Amino acid sequence: ETTGLEPSAGDEIIQIGAMRIVAGKLRREDSFEQLVNPERSIPPVGIAIHGIEPAMVKNAPTIDTVLPAFHAYAQDTVLVAHNAAFDMRFLQLKEEASGVRFTHPVLDTLFLAAVIQPDLPSTGLEGIAERFGVPVLGRHTALGDAIMTGEIFLKMAKDGSTVSGLMDTLATMTSIALQYGVPLRDLVSKFTHVRFEPSGFTGNPEVPIAKSTVDYIFRWMGSRFLSKEDRDALGILGGVVVAEAP
């Protein structure tokens, strides 16, 4: 949890929560949960969402103490997060203050869901949880959101056919590429128009025709996540993809 949505403008981490996944199961007895003193005010609009008040963090350790502890907890693991770019930006900006760098591979359930269930009406954590049958409990607490994200990830991992396995792999590769700074625009530009079977009409009004599964995935991601300028340049206009017949 954070004081706001703009880490580059001075927003700070106020709570970190995580839980380990081992052998396909959440280990609820092996979790990390810590309030953080942000050394700044917490806006009332944020308190209304996460419920963390100034008095609760007044005597909590600061981020230069908490991040090394979390880094040790997460050592030699793959991080799973929802909208991971948001979380990772906060961590990156605290590298100098904390003396630790998070170079872990990162899997993003937002992008995994977009690939596995491209017709999702919402890519928010609650919307994805509902689609995968995961109870929405402890929302907007760091540990509660971590548990929900972990449950969603495990549900995704069990969606086993060959096609879903390939899509899951592609989503993982895309998530890692984004983590290491490859612009989404470059990925969309590279992988749209890739042609192989199956191809044809999709039943999705946002991407009515696709030349392949890969073409479909990256057209859909472009329509949802790229800026209007980038969509225009790539022929993805107004969130509705303009596709040629396969």
Coordinates of N, CA and C in Angstrom, one line a residue:
E1 N 0.8 -1.2 0.0 CA 0.0 0.0 0.0 C 0.9 1.2 0.0
T2 N 0.4 2.3 -0.6 CA 1.2 3.6 -0.7 C 0.3 4.8 -0.4
T3 N 1.0 5.9 -0.2 CA 0.3 7.2 0.1 C -0.5 7.7 -1.1
G4 N -0.1 7.2 -2.3 CA -0.7 7.7 -3.5 C -0.2 6.9 -4.7
L5 N -0.5 7.5 -5.9 CA -0.2 6.7 -7.2 C 1.0 7.3 -7.9
E6 N 1.7 8.3 -7.3 CA 2.8 8.9 -8.1 C 4.1 8.8 -7.3
P7 N 4.8 7.7 -7.5 CA 6.1 7.5 -6.7 C 7.1 8.6 -7.1
S8 N 7.1 9.0 -8.4 CA 8.1 10.0 -8.8 C 7.8 11.4 -8.3
A9 N 6.6 11.6 -7.8 CA 6.1 12.9 -7.2 C 6.1 12.9 -5.7
G10 N 6.7 11.9 -5.1 CA 6.8 11.9 -3.6 C 6.0 11.0 -2.9
D11 N 5.1 10.2 -3.5 CA 4.3 9.2 -2.8 C 5.3 8.1 -2.3
E12 N 4.9 7.5 -1.1 CA 5.7 6.6 -0.5 C 5.0 5.3 -0.1
I13 N 5.7 4.2 0.1 CA 5.2 2.9 0.5 C 4.8 3.0 2.0
I14 N 3.6 2.5 2.4 CA 3.3 2.5 3.8 C 3.0 1.1 4.3
Q15 N 2.9 0.1 3.4 CA 2.8 -1.3 3.9 C 3.2 -2.2 2.8
I16 N 3.9 -3.3 3.2 CA 4.3 -4.3 2.2 C 3.8 -5.6 2.8
G17 N 3.2 -6.4 1.9 CA 2.7 -7.7 2.2 C 3.0 -8.7 1.1
A18 N 3.4 -9.9 1.5 CA 3.7 -11.0 0.6 C 3.5 -12.3 1.2
M19 N 3.3 -13.4 0.4 CA 3.1 -14.7 0.8 C 3.8 -15.7 -0.1
R20 N 4.4 -16.7 0.4 CA 5.2 -17.6 -0.4 C 4.2 -18.7 -1.1
I21 N 4.5 -19.0 -2.3 CA 3.9 -20.1 -3.0 C 4.9 -21.2 -3.2
V22 N 4.6 -22.4 -2.7 CA 5.5 -23.5 -2.8 C 4.7 -24.7 -3.2
A23 N 5.2 -25.4 -4.3 CA 4.5 -26.6 -4.8 C 3.0 -26.4 -5.1
G24 N 2.8 -25.2 -5.7 CA 1.4 -25.0 -6.1 C 0.4 -24.6 -5.0
K25 N 0.9 -24.2 -3.9 CA 0.1 -23.9 -2.8 C 0.6 -22.6 -2.0
L26 N -0.4 -21.8 -1.6 CA 0.0 -20.7 -0.8 C 0.4 -21.1 0.6
R27 N 1.5 -20.7 1.1 CA 1.9 -21.1 2.5 C 1.5 -19.9 3.4
R28 N 0.4 -20.0 4.0 CA -0.2 -18.9 4.8 C 0.7 -18.7 6.0
E29 N 1.4 -19.7 6.5 CA 2.2 -19.6 7.7 C 3.5 -18.9 7.4
D30 N 3.8 -18.7 6.1 CA 5.1 -18.1 5.7 C 4.8 -16.8 4.9
S31 N 4.5 -15.8 5.6 CA 4.1 -14.5 5.0 C 5.0 -13.4 5.5
F32 N 4.9 -12.3 4.8 CA 5.7 -11.0 5.2 C 4.6 -9.9 5.2
E33 N 4.5 -9.2 6.3 CA 3.6 -8.1 6.4 C 4.2 -7.1 7.4
Q34 N 4.4 -5.8 6.8 CA 5.0 -4.8 7.6 C 4.5 -3.4 7.3
L35 N 4.0 -2.7 8.3 CA 3.7 -1.3 8.1 C 5.0 -0.5 7.9
V36 N 5.0 0.6 7.2 CA 6.2 1.4 6.9 C 5.9 2.9 7.3
N37 N 6.8 3.5 8.0 CA 6.6 5.0 8.3 C 7.1 5.7 7.0
P38 N 6.1 6.4 6.3 CA 6.5 7.1 5.1 C 7.2 8.4 5.3
E39 N 7.3 8.9 6.5 CA 7.9 10.1 6.9 C 7.3 11.3 6.1
R40 N 6.0 11.2 5.9 CA 5.2 12.3 5.2 C 3.8 12.0 5.6
S41 N 2.9 12.9 5.2 CA 1.5 12.8 5.5 C 0.9 11.7 4.6
I42 N -0.3 11.2 5.1 CA -1.0 10.2 4.3 C -2.3 11.0 3.9
P43 N -2.6 11.2 2.7 CA -3.8 11.9 2.2 C -5.1 11.2 2.7
P44 N -6.1 12.0 3.1 CA -7.4 11.4 3.5 C -8.0 10.5 2.5
V45 N -7.8 10.8 1.2 CA -8.4 10.0 0.1 C -7.8 8.6 0.1
G46 N -6.5 8.5 0.5 CA -5.9 7.2 0.6 C -6.3 6.4 1.8
I47 N -6.5 7.1 2.9 CA -6.9 6.5 4.2 C -8.3 5.9 4.0
A48 N -9.1 6.5 3.2 CA -10.5 6.0 2.9 C -10.4 4.7 2.2
I49 N -9.4 4.4 1.4 CA -9.2 3.2 0.7 C -8.6 2.1 1.5
H50 N -7.4 2.4 2.0 CA -6.6 1.3 2.7 C -6.8 1.3 4.2
G51 N -7.3 2.4 4.8 CA -7.5 2.4 6.2 C -6.3 2.6 7.1
I52 N -5.2 2.9 6.5 CA -3.9 3.1 7.3 C -3.8 4.5 7.7
E53 N -3.9 4.8 9.0 CA -3.9 6.2 9.5 C -2.5 6.5 10.0
P54 N -2.2 7.8 10.1 CA -0.8 8.2 10.5 C -0.4 7.6 11.8
A55 N -1.3 7.5 12.8 CA -1.0 6.9 14.1 C -0.5 5.5 14.0
M56 N -1.0 4.8 13.0 CA -0.6 3.3 12.8 C 0.8 3.2 12.3
V57 N 1.4 4.2 11.6 CA 2.7 4.1 11.1 C 3.7 4.9 11.8
K58 N 3.2 5.7 12.8 CA 4.1 6.6 13.5 C 5.4 6.0 14.0
N59 N 5.2 4.8 14.6 CA 6.4 4.1 15.2 C 6.8 2.9 14.4
A60 N 6.4 2.8 13.2 CA 6.8 1.8 12.3 C 8.2 2.1 11.7
P61 N 9.0 1.0 11.3 CA 10.3 1.3 10.7 C 10.1 2.0 9.4
T62 N 11.2 2.7 9.0 CA 11.2 3.4 7.7 C 11.6 2.4 6.6
I63 N 11.4 2.9 5.3 CA 11.6 2.0 4.2 C 13.1 1.5 4.1
D64 N 14.0 2.3 4.6 CA 15.4 1.8 4.5 C 15.7 0.6 5.4
T65 N 14.8 0.4 6.3 CA 14.9 -0.8 7.2 C 14.0 -2.0 6.6
V66 N 12.8 -1.6 6.2 CA 11.9 -2.6 5.7 C 12.3 -3.3 4.4
L67 N 12.8 -2.5 3.5 CA 13.1 -3.1 2.2 C 14.2 -4.2 2.2
P68 N 15.3 -4.0 3.0 CA 16.2 -5.1 3.1 C 15.6 -6.3 3.7
A69 N 14.7 -6.2 4.7 CA 14.1 -7.4 5.2 C 13.2 -8.1 4.2
F70 N 12.5 -7.3 3.4 CA 11.6 -7.9 2.4 C 12.5 -8.5 1.3
H71 N 13.6 -7.9 1.0 CA 14.5 -8.4 0.0 C 15.0 -9.8 0.4
A72 N 15.4 -9.9 1.7 CA 15.9 -11.2 2.2 C 14.8 -12.2 2.2
Y73 N 13.5 -11.8 2.5 CA 12.4 -12.8 2.4 C 12.2 -13.3 1.0
A74 N 12.4 -12.4 0.0 CA 12.1 -12.8 -1.4 C 13.3 -13.3 -2.1
Q75 N 14.4 -13.5 -1.4 CA 15.6 -14.0 -2.1 C 15.4 -15.3 -2.8
D76 N 16.0 -15.3 -4.1 CA 15.9 -16.5 -4.9 C 14.5 -16.9 -5.2
T77 N 13.6 -16.0 -5.5 CA 12.2 -16.3 -5.8 C 11.8 -15.5 -7.1
V78 N 10.7 -15.9 -7.6 CA 10.0 -15.1 -8.7 C 8.9 -14.3 -8.0
L79 N 8.9 -13.0 -8.3 CA 7.8 -12.2 -7.7 C 6.6 -12.3 -8.6
V80 N 5.4 -12.4 -7.9 CA 4.1 -12.3 -8.6 C 3.4 -11.1 -8.1
A81 N 2.9 -10.3 -9.0 CA 2.2 -9.1 -8.6 C 1.1 -8.7 -9.6
H82 N 0.2 -7.9 -9.2 CA -0.8 -7.4 -10.1 C -0.5 -6.0 -10.4
N83 N -0.4 -5.7 -11.7 CA 0.0 -4.4 -12.2 C 1.4 -4.2 -11.6
A84 N 2.3 -5.1 -11.9 CA 3.7 -5.1 -11.3 C 4.5 -3.9 -11.6
A85 N 4.3 -3.2 -12.7 CA 5.1 -2.1 -13.0 C 4.9 -1.0 -11.9
F86 N 3.7 -0.9 -11.4 CA 3.4 0.1 -10.3 C 4.3 -0.2 -9.1
D87 N 4.2 -1.4 -8.6 CA 5.0 -1.8 -7.5 C 6.5 -1.7 -7.7
M88 N 6.9 -2.2 -8.8 CA 8.4 -2.2 -9.1 C 8.9 -0.8 -9.2
R89 N 8.2 0.2 -9.6 CA 8.6 1.5 -9.7 C 8.9 2.1 -8.3
F90 N 8.0 1.8 -7.4 CA 8.3 2.2 -6.0 C 9.6 1.6 -5.4
L91 N 9.8 0.3 -5.7 CA 11.0 -0.4 -5.2 C 12.2 0.2 -5.9
Q92 N 12.2 0.5 -7.2 CA 13.3 1.0 -7.9 C 13.8 2.3 -7.3
L93 N 12.8 3.2 -7.0 CA 13.1 4.5 -6.5 C 13.7 4.5 -5.1
K94 N 13.6 3.3 -4.4 CA 14.2 3.2 -3.1 C 15.5 2.4 -3.0
E95 N 16.0 2.1 -4.2 CA 17.3 1.3 -4.2 C 18.4 2.0 -3.5
E96 N 18.6 3.3 -3.7 CA 19.7 4.0 -3.1 C 19.5 4.1 -1.6
A97 N 18.3 4.4 -1.2 CA 18.0 4.6 0.2 C 18.1 3.3 1.0
S98 N 17.7 2.2 0.4 CA 17.7 0.9 1.1 C 18.9 0.1 0.9
G99 N 19.7 0.3 -0.2 CA 20.8 -0.4 -0.5 C 20.6 -1.8 -1.1
V100 N 19.3 -2.0 -1.6 CA 19.0 -3.3 -2.2 C 18.3 -3.1 -3.5
R101 N 18.6 -4.0 -4.5 CA 17.9 -3.9 -5.8 C 17.1 -5.2 -6.0
F102 N 15.9 -5.0 -6.5 CA 15.1 -6.2 -6.8 C 15.2 -6.5 -8.3
T103 N 16.1 -7.5 -8.5 CA 16.4 -7.9 -9.9 C 15.7 -9.2 -10.2
H104 N 14.7 -9.6 -9.4 CA 14.0 -10.8 -9.5 C 13.1 -10.9 -10.8
P105 N 13.0 -12.1 -11.4 CA 11.9 -12.2 -12.4 C 10.6 -11.8 -11.8
V106 N 9.7 -11.2 -12.6 CA 8.4 -10.7 -12.1 C 7.3 -11.2 -13.1
L107 N 6.3 -11.9 -12.5 CA 5.1 -12.2 -13.3 C 4.0 -11.3 -12.9
D108 N 3.3 -10.8 -13.9 CA 2.2 -9.8 -13.7 C 0.9 -10.5 -14.0
T109 N 0.0 -10.6 -13.0 CA -1.3 -11.3 -13.2 C -2.2 -10.4 -14.1
L110 N -1.9 -9.1 -14.2 CA -2.7 -8.3 -15.1 C -2.5 -8.7 -16.5
F111 N -1.2 -8.9 -16.9 CA -1.0 -9.3 -18.3 C -1.3 -10.8 -18.5
L112 N -1.1 -11.6 -17.5 CA -1.4 -13.0 -17.6 C -2.9 -13.2 -17.9
A113 N -3.7 -12.4 -17.1 CA -5.2 -12.5 -17.3 C -5.6 -11.9 -18.6
A114 N -4.9 -10.9 -19.1 CA -5.3 -10.3 -20.4 C -5.0 -11.3 -21.5
V115 N -4.1 -12.2 -21.4 CA -3.8 -13.2 -22.4 C -4.7 -14.4 -22.2
I116 N -4.8 -14.9 -21.0 CA -5.6 -16.1 -20.8 C -7.1 -15.9 -21.0
Q117 N -7.6 -14.7 -20.5 CA -9.0 -14.4 -20.6 C -9.1 -13.0 -21.3
P118 N -8.9 -12.9 -22.6 CA -8.9 -11.6 -23.3 C -10.2 -10.9 -23.3
D119 N -11.3 -11.6 -23.0 CA -12.6 -11.0 -23.0 C -13.0 -10.4 -21.6
L120 N -12.0 -10.3 -20.7 CA -12.3 -9.8 -19.4 C -12.9 -8.4 -19.5
P121 N -14.0 -8.1 -18.8 CA -14.6 -6.8 -18.8 C -13.7 -5.8 -18.0
S122 N -13.0 -6.3 -17.0 CA -12.2 -5.5 -16.2 C -10.8 -6.2 -15.9
T123 N -9.7 -5.4 -15.9 CA -8.4 -6.0 -15.6 C -8.0 -5.6 -14.2
G124 N -8.9 -5.0 -13.4 CA -8.7 -4.8 -12.0 C -8.6 -6.0 -11.2
L125 N -8.0 -6.0 -10.0 CA -7.8 -7.2 -9.2 C -9.1 -7.8 -8.9
E126 N -10.1 -7.0 -8.5 CA -11.4 -7.6 -8.1 C -12.1 -8.3 -9.3
G127 N -12.1 -7.6 -10.5 CA -12.7 -8.2 -11.6 C -12.1 -9.5 -12.1
I128 N -10.8 -9.6 -12.0 CA -10.1 -10.8 -12.4 C -10.4 -11.9 -11.3
A129 N -10.4 -11.5 -10.0 CA -10.7 -12.5 -9.0 C -12.1 -13.1 -9.2
E130 N -13.0 -12.2 -9.5 CA -14.4 -12.7 -9.8 C -14.4 -13.7 -10.9
R131 N -13.7 -13.4 -12.0 CA -13.7 -14.3 -13.2 C -13.1 -15.7 -12.9
F132 N -12.1 -15.7 -12.0 CA -11.4 -16.9 -11.7 C -12.0 -17.6 -10.4
G133 N -13.0 -17.0 -9.9 CA -13.7 -17.6 -8.7 C -12.9 -17.5 -7.4
V134 N -12.1 -16.4 -7.3 CA -11.3 -16.2 -6.1 C -12.0 -15.2 -5.2
P135 N -12.3 -15.5 -3.9 CA -13.0 -14.6 -3.0 C -12.2 -13.3 -2.8
V136 N -13.0 -12.2 -2.8 CA -12.4 -10.9 -2.5 C -12.4 -10.6 -1.0
L137 N -11.3 -10.9 -0.4 CA -11.1 -10.7 1.1 C -9.9 -9.9 1.4
G138 N -10.0 -9.0 2.3 CA -8.8 -8.2 2.7 C -8.4 -7.3 1.7
R139 N -9.3 -6.8 0.8 CA -8.9 -5.9 -0.3 C -8.3 -4.6 0.3
H140 N -7.3 -4.1 -0.4 CA -6.6 -2.9 -0.1 C -5.9 -2.9 1.3
T141 N -5.5 -4.2 1.6 CA -4.4 -4.3 2.6 C -3.3 -5.1 1.8
A142 N -2.1 -4.8 2.2 CA -1.0 -5.3 1.4 C -1.0 -6.8 1.4
L143 N -1.2 -7.5 2.6 CA -1.2 -8.9 2.6 C -2.4 -9.5 2.0
G144 N -3.6 -8.8 2.2 CA -4.8 -9.3 1.6 C -4.8 -9.3 0.1
D145 N -4.2 -8.2 -0.5 CA -4.1 -8.2 -2.0 C -3.1 -9.2 -2.4
A146 N -2.0 -9.5 -1.7 CA -1.0 -10.4 -2.0 C -1.6 -11.8 -2.1
I147 N -2.4 -12.2 -1.1 CA -3.1 -13.5 -1.0 C -4.0 -13.6 -2.2
M148 N -4.8 -12.6 -2.5 CA -5.7 -12.7 -3.6 C -5.0 -12.8 -5.0
T149 N -3.9 -12.1 -5.1 CA -3.0 -12.2 -6.3 C -2.5 -13.6 -6.4
G150 N -2.0 -14.2 -5.3 CA -1.5 -15.5 -5.3 C -2.6 -16.6 -5.7
E151 N -3.8 -16.4 -5.2 CA -4.8 -17.3 -5.5 C -5.2 -17.2 -7.0
I152 N -5.2 -16.0 -7.5 CA -5.5 -15.8 -9.0 C -4.4 -16.5 -9.8
F153 N -3.2 -16.3 -9.4 CA -2.1 -16.9 -10.2 C -2.2 -18.4 -10.2
L154 N -2.5 -19.0 -9.0 CA -2.7 -20.5 -9.0 C -3.8 -21.0 -9.8
K155 N -4.9 -20.2 -9.8 CA -6.1 -20.6 -10.7 C -5.6 -20.6 -12.1
M156 N -4.9 -19.5 -12.5 CA -4.4 -19.4 -13.9 C -3.6 -20.6 -14.3
A157 N -2.7 -21.0 -13.3 CA -1.8 -22.1 -13.6 C -2.5 -23.4 -13.8
K158 N -3.7 -23.5 -13.3 CA -4.4 -24.8 -13.5 C -5.3 -24.8 -14.7
D159 N -5.3 -23.7 -15.5 CA -6.1 -23.7 -16.7 C -5.4 -24.4 -17.8
G160 N -5.2 -25.6 -17.7 CA -4.2 -26.3 -18.5 C -4.3 -26.7 -19.9
S161 N -4.9 -26.4 -20.9 CA -4.8 -27.0 -22.3 C -3.5 -26.5 -22.9
T162 N -3.2 -27.1 -24.1 CA -2.0 -26.7 -24.8 C -2.0 -25.2 -25.2
V163 N -3.2 -24.8 -25.7 CA -3.3 -23.4 -26.1 C -3.1 -22.5 -24.9
S164 N -3.8 -22.8 -23.8 CA -3.7 -21.9 -22.7 C -2.3 -21.9 -22.1
G165 N -1.6 -23.1 -22.2 CA -0.2 -23.2 -21.8 C 0.7 -22.3 -22.6
L166 N 0.5 -22.3 -23.9 CA 1.3 -21.5 -24.8 C 1.0 -20.0 -24.5
M167 N -0.3 -19.7 -24.3 CA -0.6 -18.3 -24.0 C 0.0 -17.8 -22.7
D168 N -0.1 -18.8 -21.7 CA 0.5 -18.5 -20.4 C 2.0 -18.2 -20.6
T169 N 2.7 -19.0 -21.4 CA 4.1 -18.8 -21.6 C 4.4 -17.5 -22.3
L170 N 3.6 -17.2 -23.3 CA 3.8 -15.9 -24.0 C 3.5 -14.7 -23.0
A171 N 2.5 -14.8 -22.2 CA 2.3 -13.8 -21.2 C 3.4 -13.6 -20.2
T172 N 4.0 -14.7 -19.8 CA 5.1 -14.7 -18.9 C 6.3 -14.0 -19.6
M173 N 6.6 -14.4 -20.8 CA 7.7 -13.8 -21.5 C 7.5 -12.3 -21.7
T174 N 6.2 -11.9 -22.0 CA 5.9 -10.5 -22.2 C 6.1 -9.7 -20.9
S175 N 5.7 -10.3 -19.8 CA 5.8 -9.7 -18.5 C 7.2 -9.4 -18.1
I176 N 8.1 -10.4 -18.4 CA 9.5 -10.3 -18.1 C 10.2 -9.2 -19.0
A177 N 9.8 -9.2 -20.3 CA 10.3 -8.2 -21.2 C 10.0 -6.8 -20.7
L178 N 8.7 -6.6 -20.3 CA 8.3 -5.3 -19.8 C 9.1 -4.9 -18.5
Q179 N 9.3 -5.9 -17.7 CA 10.1 -5.7 -16.5 C 11.5 -5.1 -16.8
Y180 N 12.1 -5.7 -17.9 CA 13.4 -5.2 -18.2 C 13.4 -4.1 -19.2
G181 N 12.3 -3.4 -19.3 CA 12.3 -2.1 -20.0 C 12.0 -2.2 -21.5
V182 N 11.5 -3.3 -22.0 CA 11.1 -3.3 -23.4 C 9.8 -2.6 -23.5
P183 N 9.6 -1.6 -24.3 CA 8.3 -0.9 -24.4 C 7.2 -1.8 -25.0
L184 N 6.0 -1.7 -24.4 CA 4.9 -2.5 -24.9 C 4.6 -2.1 -26.4
R185 N 4.8 -0.9 -26.7 CA 4.6 -0.5 -28.1 C 5.5 -1.3 -29.1
D186 N 6.8 -1.6 -28.7 CA 7.7 -2.4 -29.5 C 7.2 -3.8 -29.6
L187 N 6.7 -4.4 -28.5 CA 6.2 -5.7 -28.6 C 4.9 -5.8 -29.5
V188 N 4.0 -4.9 -29.3 CA 2.8 -4.9 -30.1 C 3.2 -4.7 -31.6
S189 N 4.1 -3.8 -31.9 CA 4.5 -3.6 -33.3 C 5.1 -4.8 -33.9
K190 N 5.9 -5.6 -33.1 CA 6.6 -6.7 -33.6 C 5.7 -7.9 -33.8
F191 N 4.7 -8.1 -32.9 CA 4.0 -9.4 -32.9 C 2.6 -9.3 -33.5
T192 N 2.1 -8.1 -33.8 CA 0.8 -8.0 -34.6 C 1.1 -8.4 -36.0
H193 N 0.2 -9.0 -36.7 CA 0.3 -9.5 -38.0 C 1.1 -10.8 -38.2
V194 N 1.5 -11.4 -37.1 CA 2.1 -12.7 -37.2 C 1.0 -13.7 -37.6
R195 N 1.3 -14.5 -38.6 CA 0.3 -15.3 -39.3 C 0.5 -16.8 -39.1
F196 N -0.4 -17.5 -38.5 CA -0.4 -18.9 -38.5 C -1.8 -19.4 -38.0
E197 N -2.1 -20.6 -38.2 CA -3.4 -21.2 -37.8 C -3.4 -21.5 -36.3
P198 N -4.5 -21.3 -35.6 CA -5.8 -20.9 -36.1 C -5.9 -19.4 -36.3
S199 N -6.7 -19.0 -37.3 CA -6.9 -17.6 -37.6 C -8.3 -17.4 -38.0
G200 N -8.8 -16.1 -38.1 CA -10.1 -15.9 -38.5 C -10.9 -15.0 -37.5
F201 N -12.2 -15.2 -37.5 CA -13.1 -14.3 -36.7 C -13.0 -14.8 -35.2
T202 N -12.9 -13.8 -34.3 CA -12.7 -14.2 -32.9 C -13.9 -14.1 -32.0
G203 N -14.9 -13.4 -32.3 CA -16.0 -13.2 -31.4 C -15.8 -12.1 -30.5
N204 N -14.7 -11.5 -30.5 CA -14.4 -10.3 -29.6 C -14.5 -9.0 -30.4
P205 N -15.5 -8.2 -30.1 CA -15.7 -6.9 -30.9 C -14.5 -6.0 -30.9
E206 N -13.6 -6.1 -29.9 CA -12.4 -5.3 -29.9 C -11.4 -5.7 -30.9
V207 N -11.3 -7.1 -31.2 CA -10.4 -7.6 -32.1 C -11.2 -8.6 -33.0
P208 N -12.0 -8.2 -33.9 CA -12.9 -9.1 -34.6 C -12.3 -10.1 -35.4
I209 N -11.1 -9.8 -36.0 CA -10.4 -10.7 -36.9 C -8.9 -10.8 -36.5
A210 N -8.4 -12.0 -36.4 CA -7.0 -12.1 -36.1 C -6.3 -13.1 -37.0
K211 N -5.0 -12.9 -37.3 CA -4.3 -13.7 -38.2 C -3.7 -14.9 -37.5
S212 N -3.6 -14.9 -36.1 CA -3.1 -16.0 -35.3 C -3.4 -15.6 -33.9
T213 N -3.1 -16.6 -33.0 CA -3.3 -16.4 -31.6 C -2.4 -15.2 -31.1
V214 N -1.2 -15.2 -31.6 CA -0.2 -14.2 -31.2 C -0.7 -12.8 -31.7
D215 N -1.1 -12.7 -32.9 CA -1.7 -11.5 -33.5 C -2.8 -11.0 -32.6
Y216 N -3.7 -11.9 -32.2 CA -4.9 -11.5 -31.4 C -4.4 -11.0 -30.1
I217 N -3.5 -11.7 -29.4 CA -3.1 -11.3 -28.0 C -2.5 -9.8 -28.1
F218 N -1.6 -9.6 -29.0 CA -0.9 -8.3 -29.0 C -1.8 -7.2 -29.5
R219 N -2.7 -7.5 -30.4 CA -3.7 -6.5 -30.8 C -4.6 -6.1 -29.6
W220 N -5.0 -7.1 -28.9 CA -5.9 -6.8 -27.7 C -5.1 -6.0 -26.7
M221 N -3.8 -6.4 -26.4 CA -3.1 -5.6 -25.4 C -2.8 -4.2 -25.9
G222 N -2.6 -4.0 -27.2 CA -2.4 -2.7 -27.7 C -3.7 -1.8 -27.6
S223 N -4.8 -2.4 -27.8 CA -6.1 -1.7 -27.7 C -6.4 -1.3 -26.3
R224 N -5.9 -2.1 -25.3 CA -6.2 -1.8 -23.9 C -5.2 -0.9 -23.2
F225 N -3.9 -1.1 -23.6 CA -2.8 -0.5 -22.7 C -2.0 0.6 -23.4
L226 N -2.1 0.8 -24.7 CA -1.2 1.8 -25.4 C -1.9 3.1 -25.4
S227 N -1.1 4.2 -25.6 CA -1.7 5.5 -25.7 C -2.4 5.7 -27.0
K228 N -3.2 6.7 -27.2 CA -3.9 6.9 -28.4 C -2.9 7.2 -29.5
E229 N -1.8 7.9 -29.2 CA -0.8 8.2 -30.3 C -0.2 6.9 -30.8
D230 N 0.1 6.0 -29.9 CA 0.7 4.7 -30.3 C -0.3 3.8 -31.0
R231 N -1.6 3.8 -30.5 CA -2.6 3.0 -31.2 C -2.8 3.5 -32.7
D232 N -2.8 4.9 -32.8 CA -3.0 5.4 -34.2 C -1.8 5.0 -35.1
A233 N -0.6 5.0 -34.5 CA 0.5 4.7 -35.4 C 0.5 3.2 -35.8
L234 N -0.1 2.4 -34.9 CA -0.1 0.9 -35.2 C -1.4 0.4 -35.8
G235 N -2.3 1.4 -36.1 CA -3.6 1.0 -36.7 C -4.6 0.5 -35.7
I236 N -4.4 0.8 -34.4 CA -5.4 0.4 -33.4 C -6.1 1.7 -32.9
L237 N -7.2 1.9 -33.4 CA -7.8 3.2 -33.2 C -9.0 3.2 -32.2
G238 N -8.9 4.1 -31.2 CA -10.0 4.3 -30.3 C -10.3 3.0 -29.5
G239 N -9.3 2.2 -29.3 CA -9.6 1.0 -28.5 C -10.2 -0.1 -29.3
V240 N -10.6 0.1 -30.6 CA -11.1 -0.9 -31.4 C -10.1 -1.2 -32.5
V241 N -9.7 -2.4 -32.7 CA -8.7 -2.8 -33.6 C -9.2 -2.8 -35.0
V242 N -8.4 -2.2 -35.9 CA -8.7 -2.2 -37.3 C -7.8 -3.4 -37.9
A243 N -8.4 -4.5 -38.2 CA -7.7 -5.6 -38.7 C -8.0 -6.0 -40.1
E244 N -7.0 -6.5 -40.8 CA -7.2 -7.0 -42.1 C -7.7 -8.4 -42.1
A245 N -8.4 -8.8 -43.1 CA -8.8 -10.2 -43.1 C -7.6 -11.2 -43.2
P246 N -7.7 -12.3 -42.5 CA -6.6 -13.2 -42.5 C -6.4 -13.9 -43.8

